Short mmCIF file of C-alpha atoms in Angstrom, two decimals:
data_model
loop_
_atom_site.label_atom_id
_atom_site.label_comp_id
_atom_site.label_asym_id
_atom_site.label_seq_id
_atom_site.Cartn_x
_atom_site.Cartn_y
_atom_site.Cartn_z
CA LEU A 906 -29.09 -148.28 6.71
CA ASN A 907 -28.78 -144.74 8.07
CA SER A 908 -32.09 -144.09 6.28
CA GLY A 909 -33.83 -146.53 8.63
CA TYR A 910 -34.44 -149.38 6.19
CA ASP A 911 -33.19 -152.96 6.38
CA PHE A 912 -30.69 -153.94 3.70
CA PRO A 913 -30.11 -157.62 2.79
CA VAL A 914 -26.33 -158.12 2.88
CA ILE A 915 -26.21 -160.64 0.04
CA GLY A 916 -27.71 -159.43 -3.23
CA TYR A 917 -28.01 -160.80 -6.73
CA GLY A 918 -26.02 -158.80 -9.31
CA THR A 919 -27.48 -158.36 -12.78
CA PHE A 920 -24.68 -156.81 -14.83
CA GLY A 921 -24.01 -158.71 -18.06
CA GLY A 922 -23.19 -158.59 -21.73
CA THR A 923 -25.35 -158.70 -24.84
CA ASP A 924 -27.23 -161.77 -23.57
CA ALA A 925 -27.91 -160.11 -20.22
CA PRO A 926 -31.70 -159.60 -20.36
CA PRO A 927 -32.77 -163.25 -20.93
CA GLU A 928 -30.04 -164.63 -18.69
CA VAL A 929 -30.78 -162.09 -15.96
CA TYR A 930 -34.50 -162.84 -16.17
CA LYS A 931 -33.90 -166.55 -15.54
CA GLY A 932 -31.21 -165.86 -12.94
CA THR A 933 -33.35 -163.38 -11.01
CA LYS A 934 -36.29 -165.78 -10.94
CA TYR A 935 -34.09 -168.52 -9.56
CA ALA A 936 -32.37 -166.18 -7.10
CA LEU A 937 -35.72 -165.17 -5.63
CA GLU A 938 -36.75 -168.82 -5.37
CA ALA A 939 -33.44 -169.60 -3.66
CA GLY A 940 -34.03 -166.94 -1.01
CA TYR A 941 -32.42 -163.72 -2.28
CA ARG A 942 -34.32 -160.59 -1.30
CA HIS A 943 -31.93 -157.99 -2.72
CA ILE A 944 -31.58 -157.47 -6.48
CA ASP A 945 -29.00 -155.02 -7.82
CA THR A 946 -29.46 -153.56 -11.29
CA ALA A 947 -28.80 -150.30 -13.19
CA TYR A 948 -30.32 -148.45 -16.09
CA SER A 949 -27.14 -148.92 -18.12
CA TYR A 950 -27.26 -152.71 -17.61
CA GLU A 951 -30.50 -152.77 -19.67
CA THR A 952 -31.89 -155.35 -17.23
CA GLU A 953 -34.39 -153.34 -15.17
CA GLU A 954 -37.34 -154.53 -17.24
CA VAL A 955 -36.57 -158.24 -16.83
CA VAL A 956 -35.78 -157.77 -13.13
CA GLY A 957 -39.22 -156.23 -12.66
CA LYS A 958 -40.85 -159.06 -14.60
CA ALA A 959 -39.06 -161.68 -12.50
CA VAL A 960 -40.11 -159.95 -9.27
CA ARG A 961 -43.76 -159.81 -10.34
CA GLU A 962 -43.78 -163.44 -11.42
CA SER A 963 -42.13 -164.59 -8.18
CA GLY A 964 -45.33 -164.08 -6.20
CA ILE A 965 -43.28 -162.54 -3.39
CA ASP A 966 -44.66 -159.36 -1.81
CA ARG A 967 -42.84 -156.35 -3.30
CA LYS A 968 -42.23 -155.03 0.22
CA GLU A 969 -40.06 -158.07 0.95
CA ILE A 970 -37.70 -157.40 -1.97
CA PHE A 971 -35.01 -154.71 -1.93
CA ILE A 972 -34.31 -153.20 -5.35
CA THR A 973 -31.17 -151.20 -6.06
CA THR A 974 -30.72 -149.38 -9.36
CA LYS A 975 -28.53 -146.54 -10.59
CA LEU A 976 -28.58 -143.18 -12.33
CA SER A 977 -26.49 -143.20 -15.53
CA GLN A 978 -23.85 -140.59 -16.41
CA PRO A 979 -25.79 -138.65 -19.12
CA PHE A 980 -28.56 -137.84 -16.62
CA HIS A 981 -26.49 -135.93 -14.03
CA GLU A 982 -28.02 -132.52 -14.80
CA PRO A 983 -30.65 -131.94 -12.09
CA LYS A 984 -33.41 -131.53 -14.69
CA HIS A 985 -32.74 -135.05 -15.97
CA VAL A 986 -32.56 -136.86 -12.62
CA ARG A 987 -36.28 -137.28 -11.96
CA PRO A 988 -37.17 -138.24 -15.57
CA ALA A 989 -34.37 -140.83 -15.50
CA CYS A 990 -35.64 -142.22 -12.22
CA GLU A 991 -39.20 -142.36 -13.55
CA ARG A 992 -37.94 -144.19 -16.61
CA SER A 993 -36.33 -146.81 -14.37
CA LEU A 994 -39.55 -147.09 -12.37
CA LYS A 995 -41.51 -147.64 -15.58
CA LEU A 996 -39.13 -150.35 -16.77
CA LEU A 997 -39.22 -152.04 -13.37
CA ASP A 998 -43.01 -151.50 -13.26
CA MET A 999 -42.73 -150.45 -9.61
CA ASP A 1000 -43.99 -147.56 -7.51
CA TYR A 1001 -40.71 -146.94 -5.71
CA ILE A 1002 -37.01 -147.84 -5.70
CA ASP A 1003 -35.46 -148.99 -2.44
CA LEU A 1004 -31.98 -147.64 -3.19
CA TYR A 1005 -30.98 -145.29 -6.00
CA LEU A 1006 -27.27 -144.71 -6.59
CA ILE A 1007 -25.25 -142.25 -8.67
CA HIS A 1008 -23.54 -144.86 -10.84
CA TRP A 1009 -20.31 -142.89 -11.39
CA PRO A 1010 -19.13 -139.57 -9.94
CA PHE A 1011 -18.82 -137.92 -13.36
CA GLY A 1012 -21.41 -136.87 -15.90
CA TRP A 1013 -21.60 -137.00 -19.68
CA LYS A 1014 -23.40 -134.64 -22.00
CA TYR A 1015 -27.06 -135.56 -22.45
CA HIS A 1016 -28.15 -136.92 -25.83
CA GLY A 1017 -31.42 -138.66 -24.91
CA TYR A 1018 -32.88 -141.27 -22.59
CA GLU A 1019 -32.65 -144.29 -24.91
CA PHE A 1020 -30.09 -147.03 -24.26
CA GLU A 1021 -28.33 -146.18 -27.51
CA ASP A 1022 -27.90 -142.60 -26.30
CA LEU A 1023 -25.74 -143.86 -23.41
CA LYS A 1024 -23.11 -144.95 -25.94
CA HIS A 1025 -22.78 -141.57 -27.66
CA THR A 1026 -19.24 -140.37 -28.32
CA ASP A 1027 -17.75 -137.41 -30.14
CA GLU A 1028 -16.08 -137.56 -33.56
CA ASN A 1029 -12.90 -138.85 -31.93
CA GLY A 1030 -14.70 -141.65 -30.13
CA HIS A 1031 -14.46 -139.97 -26.72
CA ARG A 1032 -17.19 -139.47 -24.14
CA GLU A 1033 -18.31 -135.85 -23.91
CA ILE A 1034 -17.85 -134.68 -20.33
CA SER A 1035 -20.56 -132.65 -18.65
CA ASP A 1036 -19.44 -129.90 -16.28
CA VAL A 1037 -22.30 -130.60 -13.83
CA SER A 1038 -21.16 -131.15 -10.24
CA PHE A 1039 -22.10 -134.42 -8.54
CA ILE A 1040 -23.23 -132.22 -5.63
CA ASP A 1041 -26.00 -130.79 -7.83
CA THR A 1042 -26.84 -134.30 -9.02
CA TYR A 1043 -27.03 -135.61 -5.46
CA ARG A 1044 -29.26 -132.71 -4.37
CA ALA A 1045 -31.66 -133.65 -7.17
CA MET A 1046 -31.55 -137.24 -5.85
CA GLU A 1047 -32.58 -135.92 -2.43
CA GLU A 1048 -35.74 -134.55 -4.04
CA LEU A 1049 -36.63 -138.09 -5.19
CA VAL A 1050 -36.65 -139.20 -1.55
CA LYS A 1051 -38.87 -136.28 -0.59
CA ALA A 1052 -41.23 -137.13 -3.48
CA GLY A 1053 -41.53 -140.77 -2.35
CA LEU A 1054 -40.06 -142.22 -5.54
CA VAL A 1055 -36.97 -143.51 -3.76
CA LYS A 1056 -36.55 -144.71 -0.16
CA SER A 1057 -32.77 -144.37 0.13
CA ILE A 1058 -30.07 -142.75 -1.98
CA GLY A 1059 -26.38 -143.40 -2.25
CA LEU A 1060 -23.26 -143.52 -4.36
CA SER A 1061 -21.28 -145.90 -6.52
CA ASN A 1062 -17.55 -145.71 -7.26
CA PHE A 1063 -17.07 -142.61 -5.06
CA THR A 1064 -13.78 -141.88 -3.30
CA ILE A 1065 -13.28 -140.66 0.27
CA PRO A 1066 -12.79 -136.97 -0.74
CA MET A 1067 -15.95 -137.16 -2.83
CA MET A 1068 -17.92 -138.62 0.07
CA GLU A 1069 -16.55 -135.93 2.38
CA GLN A 1070 -17.88 -133.29 0.00
CA ILE A 1071 -21.32 -134.93 -0.15
CA LEU A 1072 -21.51 -135.16 3.65
CA LYS A 1073 -20.48 -131.51 4.01
CA GLU A 1074 -22.73 -129.95 1.37
CA CYS A 1075 -25.83 -132.14 1.14
CA GLU A 1076 -28.80 -132.74 3.42
CA ILE A 1077 -29.39 -136.51 3.28
CA PRO A 1078 -26.28 -138.60 4.00
CA PRO A 1079 -25.64 -141.38 1.48
CA ALA A 1080 -26.91 -144.71 2.79
CA VAL A 1081 -24.56 -146.83 0.65
CA ASN A 1082 -21.40 -146.53 -1.43
CA GLN A 1083 -21.05 -149.39 -3.88
CA VAL A 1084 -17.41 -149.90 -4.86
CA GLU A 1085 -15.11 -152.55 -6.25
CA ILE A 1086 -13.66 -154.74 -3.49
CA HIS A 1087 -11.79 -158.04 -3.75
CA PRO A 1088 -8.45 -159.34 -2.41
CA SER A 1089 -6.50 -157.40 -5.05
CA LEU A 1090 -8.33 -154.21 -4.03
CA PRO A 1091 -9.17 -154.53 -0.31
CA GLN A 1092 -10.17 -150.85 0.15
CA GLU A 1093 -9.28 -150.75 3.86
CA GLU A 1094 -9.15 -146.96 4.18
CA LEU A 1095 -12.49 -146.51 2.44
CA LEU A 1096 -14.13 -149.20 4.59
CA THR A 1097 -12.91 -147.47 7.75
CA PHE A 1098 -14.19 -144.08 6.55
CA CYS A 1099 -17.63 -145.44 5.70
CA LYS A 1100 -17.94 -147.25 9.01
CA GLU A 1101 -17.07 -144.07 10.87
CA HIS A 1102 -19.75 -142.15 8.94
CA ASN A 1103 -22.45 -144.84 9.09
CA ILE A 1104 -22.38 -145.48 5.33
CA VAL A 1105 -22.89 -149.10 4.32
CA VAL A 1106 -20.48 -150.42 1.71
CA THR A 1107 -21.50 -152.83 -1.03
CA ALA A 1108 -18.81 -154.69 -2.95
CA HIS A 1109 -19.24 -155.08 -6.68
CA SER A 1110 -16.84 -157.45 -8.47
CA PRO A 1111 -16.28 -159.37 -5.18
CA LEU A 1112 -14.58 -162.22 -7.01
CA ALA A 1113 -12.35 -159.85 -9.07
CA ASN A 1114 -12.47 -161.39 -12.55
CA PRO A 1115 -13.26 -165.12 -12.22
CA GLY A 1116 -12.53 -165.85 -15.89
CA HIS A 1117 -9.14 -164.18 -15.82
CA ARG A 1118 -5.85 -166.02 -15.65
CA GLY A 1119 -2.83 -164.26 -14.18
CA ARG A 1120 -2.60 -161.53 -11.57
CA LEU A 1121 -6.36 -161.28 -11.15
CA ALA A 1122 -7.07 -164.98 -10.78
CA MET A 1123 -8.14 -164.72 -7.15
CA LEU A 1124 -9.90 -168.09 -7.23
CA ASP A 1125 -6.54 -169.72 -8.00
CA HIS A 1126 -4.50 -167.78 -5.45
CA PRO A 1127 -2.59 -170.11 -3.07
CA THR A 1128 -3.80 -168.25 0.02
CA VAL A 1129 -7.43 -168.50 -1.04
CA LEU A 1130 -7.02 -172.18 -1.94
CA ASN A 1131 -5.46 -172.94 1.44
CA VAL A 1132 -8.26 -171.19 3.33
CA ALA A 1133 -10.88 -172.98 1.23
CA LYS A 1134 -9.26 -176.31 2.07
CA LYS A 1135 -9.30 -175.45 5.77
CA TYR A 1136 -13.06 -174.82 5.73
CA ASN A 1137 -13.80 -177.63 3.27
CA THR A 1138 -15.54 -175.27 0.87
CA THR A 1139 -14.95 -173.52 -2.45
CA PRO A 1140 -12.72 -170.51 -3.21
CA VAL A 1141 -15.83 -168.62 -4.34
CA GLN A 1142 -17.50 -169.07 -0.96
CA ILE A 1143 -14.31 -168.06 0.82
CA LEU A 1144 -14.00 -164.80 -1.14
CA LEU A 1145 -17.67 -163.92 -0.61
CA ASN A 1146 -17.48 -164.66 3.10
CA TRP A 1147 -14.21 -162.74 3.38
CA GLY A 1148 -16.30 -159.76 2.31
CA LEU A 1149 -19.18 -160.45 4.70
CA SER A 1150 -16.69 -160.99 7.53
CA ARG A 1151 -15.21 -157.54 6.88
CA GLY A 1152 -18.60 -155.93 7.39
CA TYR A 1153 -19.93 -155.06 3.95
CA SER A 1154 -22.59 -156.38 1.62
CA ILE A 1155 -21.89 -158.31 -1.57
CA ILE A 1156 -23.68 -158.68 -4.91
CA PRO A 1157 -22.22 -161.72 -6.69
CA LYS A 1158 -23.64 -162.57 -10.10
CA SER A 1159 -24.05 -165.93 -11.79
CA ALA A 1160 -26.34 -167.48 -14.39
CA ARG A 1161 -26.03 -171.02 -13.01
CA PRO A 1162 -28.69 -172.07 -10.46
CA GLU A 1163 -26.30 -174.15 -8.37
CA ARG A 1164 -23.87 -171.24 -8.03
CA ILE A 1165 -26.62 -168.73 -7.34
CA LYS A 1166 -27.77 -170.91 -4.44
CA ALA A 1167 -24.22 -171.60 -3.20
CA ASN A 1168 -23.47 -167.87 -3.07
CA LEU A 1169 -25.95 -167.56 -0.18
CA THR A 1170 -23.78 -169.79 2.04
CA VAL A 1171 -22.51 -168.00 5.15
CA ILE A 1172 -19.25 -169.16 6.76
CA ARG A 1173 -17.63 -167.62 9.84
CA LEU A 1174 -13.97 -167.10 9.04
CA ASP A 1175 -11.25 -166.76 11.65
CA GLN A 1176 -9.67 -163.30 11.82
CA LYS A 1177 -6.29 -164.80 10.92
CA ASP A 1178 -7.71 -166.11 7.63
CA ILE A 1179 -9.43 -162.80 6.90
CA ASP A 1180 -6.15 -160.96 7.41
CA GLU A 1181 -4.19 -163.34 5.20
CA ILE A 1182 -6.59 -162.78 2.30
CA THR A 1183 -6.62 -159.00 2.88
CA ASN A 1184 -2.83 -158.97 2.68
CA ILE A 1185 -2.94 -160.25 -0.93
CA GLY A 1186 -3.67 -156.79 -2.29
CA LYS A 1187 -1.72 -154.60 0.12
CA ASP A 1188 1.45 -154.47 -1.95
CA SER A 1189 0.02 -154.44 -5.47
CA THR A 1190 -3.57 -153.36 -5.99
CA ILE A 1191 -5.35 -154.17 -9.23
CA ARG A 1192 -8.64 -152.67 -10.44
CA VAL A 1193 -11.02 -154.70 -12.61
CA CYS A 1194 -13.55 -151.94 -13.30
CA ASP A 1195 -11.12 -149.31 -14.59
CA PRO A 1196 -12.92 -146.14 -15.79
CA VAL A 1197 -9.90 -145.08 -17.85
CA ARG A 1198 -9.95 -148.34 -19.76
CA TYR A 1199 -13.72 -148.24 -20.20
CA PHE A 1200 -14.37 -144.54 -20.74
CA GLY A 1201 -11.05 -142.89 -21.68
CA PRO A 1202 -8.10 -141.01 -20.14
CA ASP A 1203 -10.24 -138.14 -18.85
CA PHE A 1204 -11.82 -140.39 -16.22
CA ASP A 1205 -8.93 -141.23 -13.89
CA ILE A 1206 -11.07 -140.59 -10.81
CA PHE A 1207 -9.05 -142.98 -8.65
CA ASP A 1208 -5.68 -141.43 -9.58
CA ASP A 1209 -4.44 -144.81 -10.79
CA TYR A 1210 -2.54 -143.16 -13.64
CA LYS A 1211 -1.38 -139.93 -12.01
CA ASN A 1212 2.27 -140.96 -12.12
CA THR A 1213 2.15 -142.59 -15.54
CA SER A 1214 1.39 -141.50 -19.09
CA LYS A 1215 -2.18 -142.30 -20.04
#
């Protein structure tokens, strides 16, 4: 990383549903046993506590494990950034965080630090937008580095213009931008920008939506199936290694031990095969993690709906 720290390129993702904490606890324990040394979590996932427990019970030296977590939207006001970070540290039961990311580039009005407070909406069921600038939020994140609470800071779901603003107006360059990348959203321009500015990219949702059938069924795509056949491996391993081959880190998630272990497999893909998979999303991009669908029409940060009615 541009901060000077080593960053394991394959991490274990811990986002989940209502059963996330117990499943993530078991999955993280197995991931560490299998050889993972990078665990990705977030305050809003409600899995920091079980991640910390799994790390402690692993018997592995804390210094050997890279922990990424994220600042949630209601805590963007500078006065809330350090308390939110300290809350994550308490849940993790750790002295420092390796990488702390701004989870989304927009803030919500603060209603408290409890998990239930993250779900607060107004009387119409809409999220209440905060007018705080992500520049002010990021500057407060810089203070966490100076205080020794965090080793590296970065971004999640930030666009190129947003990164340009951070680089221009802030002191510590972001070490990482974690964004959605899969064959239906190859993000070529963003990858080029980050490489030019020495920002490491991490791909969340690297398999798109594995349970989906239709346009997002990347594991069933003929191109992916053909490449998997060529290398005598699975479509999952092809998609993950397509990402590694393009020069960014990945954080696949699974609850099944055999898949957790298989996701560590590294395969060297020919450039021709990499290009064929990249071409899947060039004509028609599809976003799995759509902030408009999740949070409402005020959050079209990627301009996906600028030419349509919301």
